[in-house]
Amino acid sequence: MVSALTVLLLGCWLAGHSGVWGAGREFLKPTIRVSPSRVVALGGNVTIRCEGRYRSMKFFLRKAGHPNPQVQTVPDGTVAEFPIPSVSREDGGSYTCEYHSITEQNRSSYPSDPVEIIVAEPSYPKPSISLSPSGGVSLGGIVAVWCRVQRPGMRFVLNKERRHFPLVDSEGFQASFSIRNVSREDGGSYSCSYHSTSEPVAVSYPSDPVELVVRDPSLPRPSISLSPTWVTAPGADVTIRCQGQRRDVRFFLHEARDLNPQRHMDPAGGGGGAEFRVPTVGRQHGGNYSCSYRPLSEPFVSLQPSDPVQLVVTEPTLPKPSVSVHPSRGVTPGGNATIRCQAQPQNATFLLYKDRGYWRRAAPMGDVAEFPMASAGWEDAGSYSCSYHTTREPVAVSHPSDPARLVVRDYTRGNIVRLALSAGVLLGLTLILAEAAHGWRRGSWLCSDCGRFGLEIAEKPSDGKKGAERIMGFLGLQSLFRSHSGLRLGGARHRDVGGSAEEPPTTPSWRLFSPSCSSDEDWNYLTYTDPAGSEADFPITSARREHGGNYTCLYSHRTGPAAYSEPSDPVQIIVAGCWLAGHSGVWGAGREYPKPTIWVSPSRVVALGGSVTIRCEGRYQSMEFFLRKAGHPNPQVQTVPDGTVAEFPIPSVGREDGGSYTCEYHPITEQNRSSHPSDPVEIIIGEPSYPKPSISLSPSGGVSLGRAVAVWCRGQRQGVRFVLNKERRHFTPVDSDGSEVVFSISNVRWEHDGSYSCSYHSTSEPFAVSYPSDPVELVVRDPSLPRPSISLSPTGVTTSGADVTIRCQGQRRDVRFFLHKAGDLNPQRHMDPAGDGAEFRIPTVGRQHGGSYSCSYRPRSEPFVSSQPSDPVQLVVTEPTLPKPSVSVRPSQGVAPGGAATIRCRARPQNATFLLYKDGGYWGGAVPVGDVAEFPVTSAGWEDAGSYSCSYHTTREPVAVSHPSDPTWLVVRDYTRGNIVRLALSAGVLLGLALILAEAAHGWRRGRR
């Protein structure tokens, strides 16, 4: 028995020394979180929750720098709660937790990741928070959380329960936290706070919360309706009904531009619809409404909102406007139409309705507003009416006008019918003419009883004249007589003054006339000939449009007095291609060319005295361009014989130059053929009394194809309308809720790159517009361009006063390189190298040059298309007066893959900020507790092994960095092979012991015998 006990003890000893049990760490690390927020005001309440994986555990809450943990036993659950009922300054700091088995204290979990409680500083103003886009974001989309404050140069903290975000330094007065590829767990309530970079322990109160609602495309959209429908008189009761297809949901009613909290309703009995009642409707209730719903089980998951419905509340004292449609007879698909609204008040804002639904709004010129349709489609046909409101009382809307109909006609079928009929007529005429020619060859046309020879036709037959046939020629072909060579004209009996008839002279002289449009006796002499016989031919070798018309002829003797015969009956030549096109409506009254493109450069918003150029681009060369301004009868004209673009410069803009412009073009040689007019473009004159707005992009460093970007415009006035300007691009104006708006581009394409600016105007004074902002460049990143590389010379930490070279290396020539410094608001440095690399030199480096650098490049042929930026490189500039810190690694003997390690940096100054480097490269930063900062490696991998050193800077001088510490090594050891060897040796020892014991037992049995 003693020998067996010895064997068991030996096995335990071998297992313990082989490291198989992992020094008692058997449980997975718990999850730690702070509720409701890790930023809390003095005297506020918070609860730290630690959640493990198993029941019957004892939880330990540890605060960094405090040796004694708080302990709580949870026999039945998996979550321990550590409340702090009245937070004080000493409660701020970093916390971790772990748990042990109640029955076996030597078995415990790994420590949790740290969480920090930040105690707010009441002297700091509370920041504001907003989302972009603000109305919700679809799964997989991008949303930016914007935090703003009245102090520049702050470091912002974003708070969400059970979620940690990296700190972000502000650009000016704001910072953005981007959430890409939004998932359901991103939905929730967010707040933010901030602190000075020089005083990281003094933090502001958190902002009011904002809700991020995630839209699920799998949820069916609801429908919305009004009762009563359409326009409502003041004092009536209105019900807005939202109808969905799911139960157990909460409905939300949204009103455009309403900053008050959304109204919501939980339908009775969990039904699929909700009714929002508006009793005694007044002007303030007018507007656009939509609705959505959220499942009660997922309060931050919503569907797409319904289509909007317009609630219009009328003002009975306003006169009813009138509406008209031009052209009134209808428009072909793709054609242009204009809906014109007119009212008695000057400078009112008109609202246009289609089929009793809101369509769009417009500001008039005087008492008339025009709603152009550049390319009408079948969906544009319908009944239109309009109402208006004055600029002084925008919520007082007139009764709608009587309706007018826009008719979209398709002439295609009519054209086919007309062409078929024309073909039939031509076939019949061909048969008639063939028969006539056959009869003429037999002599039937030259008879003495006819009284007058030839082919006779009058468009308006005269009394005593014969009505007859028409001679038809074809465009580009010869006419159909005398072997298709021209007009054949026969002689007639000559009547003298007395009225007696005589034979025509044997050698007459024939003359051909074309009658004038003014009267039957007004003749235009064309040509004459002296034939050999009694007939004359006037050839038309290649019939064109100008040859169409009425012809007649007469003759006289070659000798003797100038006595002429009576003119023949007229004959008409119709150029058939032109006739058919003209009568079928195919040419559209001379509009044969597609409409040109018009744009204003550099921007359609311009300051007084500035210069702009209006460019009109057609499709063909040798054209004459006409620039027309609305309300001005005389166009500007420019002839462009060799190109397709006409330029109309305005070198010094005056107020009278503001307005709407269109252009068209005509061929230089054929003025009766022209293009359709272009879409209108407007020149807006800036108002110098309005402060210039600012503009920014989010994200600001460039955007990849297919991604989303937001253009933010900010002014210093509340409730204005912003206009976004880009050459050759039009954006719908956006009304601001406060002092800023966002123009979202959800799917970036190549044509979105370029220079943008914005301006704004009051909604009550749309013609007084601010000067445009300074431009901002939207750079589109091309994934096909290889990323450049970046390097520093000298490498590592640099002493003040040294010369540094930052080299960017690409794989293409003819590019421009750009150097970016993180957090630097100054313009980017750029360089046009001769080869495929560029060097940016920084002579005499100082503290201000320290930071993170990267570079990119753009092809010179595409100035707004960029490569992805290089990986960053850190330039660290030392301050020789600061003592060198020390660094250590725990556990010092090494860590197994997946294990936890801590790198600890220590320095003499209190509350310094530490920078950690791995193998000479920047790794991360941390704010210490006291004079020590810890960098946890929660799940070590092979890539974490290496040499670590650290430096620090003080909070007062963040650009003065100490020399790095002496390095220390983090060793990642794989104990698996060693364990196998130890286990094999243990098995061998045990086997040997078993044999010894077996032999001893066998000998003992023989000894007893």
Coordinates of N, CA, C and O in Angstrom, one line a residue, residues 29 168 184 276:
K29 N -12.3 34.1 -19.1 CA -12.4 35.4 -18.5 C -13.8 35.9 -18.5 O -14.6 35.7 -19.5
V168 N -11.0 59.7 -29.6 CA -10.8 60.5 -30.9 C -10.5 61.9 -30.5 O -11.2 62.5 -29.8
R184 N -27.0 44.5 -35.9 CA -28.0 44.7 -35.0 C -27.5 45.2 -33.6 O -28.1 46.0 -32.9
F276 N -52.8 57.9 -35.2 CA -52.4 59.1 -34.5 C -53.4 60.2 -34.8 O -53.5 60.6 -36.0

